[in-house]
């Protein structure tokens, strides 16, 4: 076999033109005339010509760092936040917001076209601000002793080097303040932090959640160890420093278990959950609860999904991947009945509490894997009018799509956080007898990042 020599070398500086923006927001340029050897670049925009230094090389591709711009995209801005690019937390921060919206719309169109679906894609539903920022109501931040100081921030791509950060730009500002306060207390008390090189130390992350309407505050110390040194002193210091603290929790999540948060929570102070509102409904939120992180846009997302579903008072609605019940409960007063299914026990327990909290009588939540439950419902003759699905980034399984089609709902409303898997799954729904009705609607839950949510309505063919 002939030896393949990459067209670029490590540390070489080359002039490149950005021909595509990838799904993760990274720029792609080709280093060879045949356009077979890609170079990936952060902080790039379509059509730009850049001078790049090659920082990583293998046989198939390379990574570069932009040294200077020969020709800039006219919609480039300077947000003066290079640290966000270094950590990869806000890859579009130097894009004017209209350019972010336009790219996300085109990305959705491209993903659906790649799955053989010619669809209309609406303009993205967005926040009202010209520069949407400081919107997240939850953050999980690693801490590490580095250079004799306890730092909080994010790890640099592909390394164990922590990029210090105190202004995350996308978090509610109170969250950023709380991270610094708690970190400083941990440093003052000389509490150990998990070191990925030695695989030893206690605190892995500080997690903060805050109710958008309630202003209730939860702090979670995610620990590699089951006991905290100086525990009582630590709790007293944090409680004294945070007058708005509602809940302080220790989450025991050893790194060897390869989970960010485990289900093993111990309440150190206050309540085990906080409360917030969404579209007029109240929800209890714990450390592990799946609850959308941009409250303003979550209301717009669920309102969009409900409106596009064309709900009727006579409808039986199935809420799959129900989580703590947010979608189902938000539409319960518009339909006859909601039945939700969720595989995570804690989420179902929370959903049942939330039903009681809101006095909702026409909804129930079942603990089961959705495809299995769909088989049971189909066998019992359950025929929903509408099925809402809101899966994780990996999307739906072919089995769930098959079982959904067997129940024969008139409409399937697919809420997705990944247009790539949404497009793939919608193509499978088409094979199962469903067609996309109306435009796919992007909803920008995560400005400054490469993520985009979509709402797609599929209607049963007659």
XYZ file of C-alpha atoms in Angstrom:
462
model
C 0.000 0.000 0.000
C 1.315 3.438 -0.943
C 2.225 5.658 1.975
C -0.129 8.611 2.381
C 1.601 11.885 3.157
C -0.638 14.635 4.568
C -0.487 17.873 2.555
C 0.264 19.888 5.722
C 2.795 19.545 8.538
C 2.604 20.249 12.253
C 3.241 23.963 13.039
C 3.113 24.873 9.341
C 1.246 28.072 8.455
C -1.088 27.788 5.470
C -3.681 29.985 3.789
C -7.102 28.334 3.674
C -10.639 29.217 2.587
C -13.568 28.080 4.711
C -15.896 26.027 2.535
C -18.313 24.727 5.179
C -19.378 25.116 8.805
C -19.762 21.731 10.457
C -22.584 20.587 12.729
C -20.531 21.543 15.814
C -19.809 25.072 14.567
C -16.231 24.335 13.488
C -15.052 25.627 10.129
C -13.889 23.205 7.452
C -11.299 24.046 4.797
C -9.413 21.791 2.411
C -5.618 21.728 2.292
C -5.390 19.977 -1.092
C -6.647 20.732 -4.595
C -8.721 17.531 -4.727
C -10.589 18.630 -1.604
C -9.986 15.332 0.125
C -7.966 16.505 3.139
C -9.990 18.636 5.561
C -8.603 21.062 8.129
C -10.913 21.958 11.014
C -10.797 25.448 12.518
C -12.571 27.105 15.445
C -13.858 30.700 15.128
C -14.353 30.452 11.372
C -17.175 31.714 9.175
C -18.252 30.579 5.732
C -16.238 32.032 2.837
C -13.450 33.467 4.960
C -9.828 33.192 3.872
C -7.495 32.727 6.824
C -3.859 32.150 7.688
C -3.864 29.085 9.936
C -1.226 27.298 11.967
C -1.557 23.510 11.918
C -1.755 22.216 15.498
C -2.718 18.564 14.963
C -2.154 16.232 11.997
C -3.105 12.687 11.073
C -3.481 10.788 7.795
C -7.074 11.819 7.212
C -7.428 15.353 8.587
C -5.844 18.163 10.579
C -6.794 20.831 13.099
C -5.617 24.386 12.799
C -5.597 27.639 14.755
C -6.452 30.842 12.925
C -3.519 33.258 13.134
C -5.043 36.047 11.043
C -7.796 36.768 8.533
C -6.978 37.516 4.896
C -10.667 38.080 4.143
C -13.400 38.211 6.808
C -17.060 37.369 6.527
C -18.916 40.726 6.692
C -21.076 39.411 9.553
C -18.115 38.726 11.813
C -17.975 40.717 15.055
C -15.399 40.850 17.844
C -17.060 39.807 21.098
C -13.686 40.067 22.873
C -14.242 36.682 24.521
C -11.451 34.476 23.213
C -11.649 32.268 26.317
C -15.095 31.023 25.243
C -13.641 29.849 21.953
C -10.667 28.263 23.689
C -13.017 26.202 25.849
C -15.493 25.608 23.022
C -18.501 26.722 25.076
C -19.734 29.446 22.696
C -18.304 28.678 19.235
C -20.467 31.291 17.447
C -19.729 34.165 19.822
C -18.016 36.190 17.061
C -20.938 35.805 14.653
C -23.506 38.614 14.459
C -26.763 37.099 15.655
C -28.567 37.306 12.263
C -25.746 35.154 10.845
C -26.213 32.595 13.631
C -29.940 32.363 12.880
C -29.426 32.051 9.123
C -26.782 29.330 9.511
C -28.943 27.295 11.906
C -31.864 27.512 9.495
C -29.634 26.329 6.641
C -28.197 23.543 8.821
C -31.676 22.146 9.464
C -32.482 22.313 5.732
C -29.193 20.557 4.902
C -29.762 17.784 7.465
C -33.263 17.022 6.180
C -32.114 17.132 2.545
C -29.333 14.650 3.367
C -32.038 12.271 4.633
C -33.931 12.606 1.343
C -36.539 15.024 2.681
C -37.332 18.192 0.764
C -38.861 20.373 3.455
C -39.553 23.992 4.090
C -37.660 25.362 7.084
C -39.146 28.360 8.845
C -37.094 31.223 10.201
C -35.899 30.345 13.680
C -37.969 31.296 16.716
C -35.586 33.328 18.867
C -35.164 35.389 22.005
C -36.158 39.031 21.765
C -32.713 40.479 22.501
C -30.429 41.686 19.688
C -27.517 39.841 21.334
C -29.111 36.975 23.284
C -26.940 36.038 26.247
C -26.997 35.239 29.988
C -29.998 32.956 29.519
C -29.112 29.566 31.066
C -30.769 28.639 34.373
C -28.424 25.699 34.984
C -24.679 25.221 34.732
C -22.256 22.430 35.619
C -18.684 23.685 35.984
C -15.524 21.646 36.672
C -13.032 22.773 39.308
C -9.344 21.913 39.558
C -6.353 22.888 41.651
C -3.940 24.361 39.116
C -0.860 26.463 39.826
C -1.618 26.499 43.548
C -5.130 27.935 43.070
C -8.556 26.356 42.814
C -9.903 27.290 39.394
C -13.346 26.970 37.864
C -13.942 27.033 34.138
C -13.897 24.529 31.304
C -11.279 22.143 30.055
C -9.470 23.161 26.907
C -10.415 20.933 23.977
C -8.635 17.589 24.185
C -6.578 18.441 27.282
C -6.657 18.305 31.080
C -5.818 22.010 31.246
C -8.593 24.054 32.832
C -9.415 27.351 31.136
C -10.306 29.754 34.008
C -13.670 31.396 33.504
C -15.884 33.646 35.614
C -18.160 35.153 32.956
C -19.666 32.352 30.881
C -21.758 34.784 28.776
C -24.581 32.224 28.368
C -25.367 31.665 32.077
C -27.732 33.803 34.105
C -25.358 36.204 35.855
C -26.376 35.009 39.323
C -25.162 31.506 38.399
C -21.718 32.878 37.534
C -21.591 34.788 40.833
C -22.551 31.673 42.797
C -19.899 29.522 41.094
C -17.184 31.995 42.136
C -18.501 32.289 45.704
C -18.656 28.518 46.227
C -15.298 27.957 44.522
C -13.645 30.544 46.773
C -15.059 28.852 49.863
C -13.748 25.480 48.690
C -10.338 27.092 48.113
C -10.337 28.811 51.507
C -11.057 25.500 53.258
C -8.488 23.702 51.082
C -11.030 21.120 49.897
C -9.503 18.733 47.374
C -10.736 18.695 43.779
C -10.697 15.833 41.308
C -7.570 15.777 39.134
C -8.024 13.859 35.847
C -4.283 13.128 35.716
C -4.007 11.516 39.164
C -7.672 10.411 39.251
C -7.813 11.530 42.887
C -9.553 14.337 44.778
C -13.074 15.159 45.940
C -15.033 17.887 44.134
C -15.499 17.281 40.400
C -18.089 19.927 39.569
C -20.146 22.720 41.029
C -23.669 22.619 39.619
C -26.058 25.552 40.046
C -29.761 25.694 39.131
C -31.987 28.742 39.584
C -35.701 29.214 39.075
C -36.405 31.839 36.416
C -39.648 32.962 38.046
C -39.171 31.691 41.615
C -35.509 32.821 41.955
C -34.970 29.718 44.110
C -31.332 28.621 44.104
C -29.868 25.112 44.184
C -26.156 24.336 44.556
C -24.913 20.787 43.973
C -21.395 19.684 44.901
C -20.580 16.747 42.631
C -17.980 14.632 44.392
C -15.673 11.807 43.420
C -15.700 10.796 47.104
C -18.658 9.823 49.288
C -17.659 11.993 52.249
C -16.666 15.639 52.284
C -13.761 16.924 54.346
C -14.716 19.777 56.713
C -18.323 19.116 55.781
C -20.068 21.096 58.548
C -17.781 24.091 58.138
C -18.233 23.987 54.355
C -22.033 23.905 54.625
C -22.085 26.765 57.146
C -19.852 28.940 54.941
C -21.930 28.342 51.787
C -25.246 28.980 53.590
C -23.896 32.217 55.092
C -22.565 33.438 51.740
C -25.759 32.729 49.731
C -28.851 34.359 51.288
C -31.024 33.134 48.384
C -29.980 29.479 48.799
C -32.931 27.078 48.776
C -31.108 23.777 48.388
C -27.555 22.510 48.931
C -26.936 18.949 47.752
C -24.006 16.546 47.705
C -24.079 14.332 44.618
C -21.845 11.271 44.978
C -20.565 10.532 41.481
C -17.205 8.692 41.400
C -15.393 9.347 38.121
C -14.968 5.592 37.605
C -18.734 5.363 37.021
C -18.423 7.631 33.945
C -21.467 9.752 34.780
C -21.529 13.493 35.329
C -24.147 13.211 38.090
C -25.248 10.010 39.773
C -28.663 9.307 41.314
C -27.047 9.315 44.790
C -27.977 12.687 46.323
C -27.719 13.843 49.925
C -29.381 17.106 50.933
C -26.928 19.110 53.058
C -29.170 22.141 53.597
C -32.715 23.223 52.824
C -34.944 21.366 50.383
C -34.089 18.499 48.040
C -35.778 20.301 45.117
C -36.484 23.807 43.933
C -39.653 24.985 42.208
C -40.220 27.015 39.068
C -43.008 27.770 36.592
C -43.439 27.057 32.909
C -46.427 28.290 30.887
C -48.314 28.834 34.128
C -47.645 25.343 35.520
C -45.464 24.700 38.593
C -42.622 22.182 38.494
C -40.386 20.652 41.139
C -36.794 20.365 39.936
C -34.127 18.194 41.541
C -30.412 17.782 40.824
C -31.078 15.111 38.179
C -34.273 16.520 36.668
C -34.285 17.111 32.926
C -35.563 20.670 32.695
C -34.765 22.855 29.707
C -32.021 25.363 30.497
C -33.357 28.439 28.676
C -36.686 29.235 30.390
C -37.791 32.007 28.023
C -37.185 29.868 24.955
C -38.579 26.715 26.566
C -41.934 28.453 26.856
C -41.673 29.445 23.183
C -40.595 25.895 22.229
C -43.497 24.181 23.980
C -45.980 26.810 22.839
C -44.774 26.305 19.255
C -45.106 22.517 19.587
C -48.614 22.792 21.058
C -49.775 25.272 18.419
C -48.416 23.209 15.522
C -50.055 20.074 16.964
C -53.488 21.588 16.253
C -54.778 20.175 19.542
C -58.471 19.513 20.140
C -60.463 19.123 23.350
C -61.253 15.520 22.361
C -57.592 14.491 21.835
C -55.807 11.675 23.624
C -52.155 12.730 23.829
C -49.133 10.519 24.464
C -46.054 12.248 25.918
C -43.040 10.011 25.185
C -39.664 10.712 26.793
C -41.790 12.645 29.249
C -39.103 13.546 31.797
C -40.727 15.403 34.695
C -43.850 15.996 32.595
C -43.202 19.451 31.183
C -44.636 18.972 27.675
C -47.636 16.862 28.694
C -48.648 19.120 31.557
C -48.250 22.227 29.436
C -50.953 20.938 27.023
C -53.183 19.072 29.515
C -55.758 21.846 29.758
C -56.188 21.829 25.949
C -56.963 18.112 25.478
C -59.087 15.278 26.896
C -56.280 13.149 28.347
C -52.468 12.931 28.517
C -50.588 9.693 29.160
C -46.848 9.999 29.559
C -44.124 7.371 29.569
C -40.582 7.725 30.903
C -37.840 5.175 31.695
C -36.101 7.118 34.497
C -37.711 6.330 37.889
C -36.831 9.656 39.512
C -38.339 11.585 36.595
C -41.629 9.683 36.839
C -41.755 10.312 40.589
C -41.221 14.022 39.921
C -43.896 14.017 37.185
C -46.412 12.528 39.609
C -45.533 15.165 42.219
C -45.939 17.860 39.571
C -49.402 16.552 38.640
C -50.463 16.901 42.265
C -48.783 20.303 42.592
C -50.857 21.624 39.680
C -54.081 19.772 40.443
C -54.038 18.128 37.006
C -56.549 15.255 36.896
C -56.451 14.245 33.216
C -52.798 13.143 32.986
C -50.901 10.063 34.151
C -47.218 9.098 33.913
C -45.965 5.532 33.575
C -42.512 4.138 34.356
C -41.509 2.079 31.316
C -39.363 2.089 28.206
C -41.472 3.857 25.567
C -41.306 1.190 22.796
C -42.379 -1.540 25.251
C -45.225 0.590 26.549
C -46.317 1.389 22.983
C -46.569 -2.376 22.254
C -48.803 -2.817 25.311
C -50.988 0.138 24.375
C -51.346 -1.058 20.789
C -52.361 -4.532 21.996
C -54.967 -2.963 24.306
C -56.379 -0.853 21.490
C -55.073 2.490 22.759
C -55.298 4.904 19.827
C -53.792 8.323 20.602
C -54.623 11.290 18.433
C -51.256 12.977 19.036
C -47.870 11.624 20.128
C -45.242 14.089 21.376
C -41.649 12.842 21.313
C -38.733 14.809 22.787
C -35.786 12.394 22.764
C -32.136 12.955 23.740
C -29.580 13.885 21.079
C -29.267 10.305 19.816
C -32.880 10.500 18.625
C -35.493 7.767 18.426
C -34.975 4.047 17.928
C -36.407 2.378 14.819
C -38.433 0.216 17.221
C -40.140 3.243 18.773
C -40.965 4.661 15.333
C -42.392 1.297 14.277
C -44.511 0.982 17.430
C -45.709 4.580 17.158
C -46.942 3.904 13.628
C -48.716 0.725 14.834
C -50.786 2.808 17.282
C -51.706 4.993 14.303
C -51.841 8.507 15.810
C -53.150 11.183 13.485
C -50.203 13.466 14.338
C -46.676 13.008 15.696
C -45.007 16.138 17.064
C -41.249 15.649 17.087
C -39.332 18.039 19.349
C -35.614 17.540 18.774
C -32.346 18.953 20.082
C -30.404 17.466 17.145
C -31.541 18.151 13.555
C -29.298 15.360 12.259
C -31.149 12.605 14.113
C -34.508 14.353 13.706
C -34.089 14.257 9.922
C -33.032 10.596 10.017
C -36.065 9.688 12.148
C -38.513 11.699 10.055
C -37.353 9.728 7.000
C -38.202 6.520 8.900
C -41.609 7.949 9.810
C -42.169 8.629 6.111
C -41.511 4.945 5.369
C -43.991 4.074 8.134
C -46.793 6.071 6.524
C -46.351 9.629 7.809
C -45.614 12.858 5.971
C -44.233 16.151 7.222
C -46.959 18.729 7.539
C -45.935 22.361 7.126
C -42.452 23.746 7.675
C -39.915 22.408 10.144
C -39.573 25.132 12.788
C -36.147 25.776 14.354
C -36.202 27.168 17.898
C -32.951 28.742 19.070
C -32.683 27.578 22.666
C -28.911 28.047 22.724
C -27.716 31.322 21.124
C -23.925 31.665 20.732
C -23.616 27.858 20.420
C -24.009 25.488 17.470
C -27.101 23.800 18.945
C -30.593 24.236 17.533
C -33.936 22.673 18.502
C -36.574 21.831 15.903
C -40.286 21.125 15.958
C -41.606 18.894 13.176
C -45.225 17.751 12.753
C -45.843 14.462 10.956
C -49.353 13.541 9.806
C -50.645 10.062 9.045
C -51.256 9.536 5.337
C -54.834 8.654 4.487
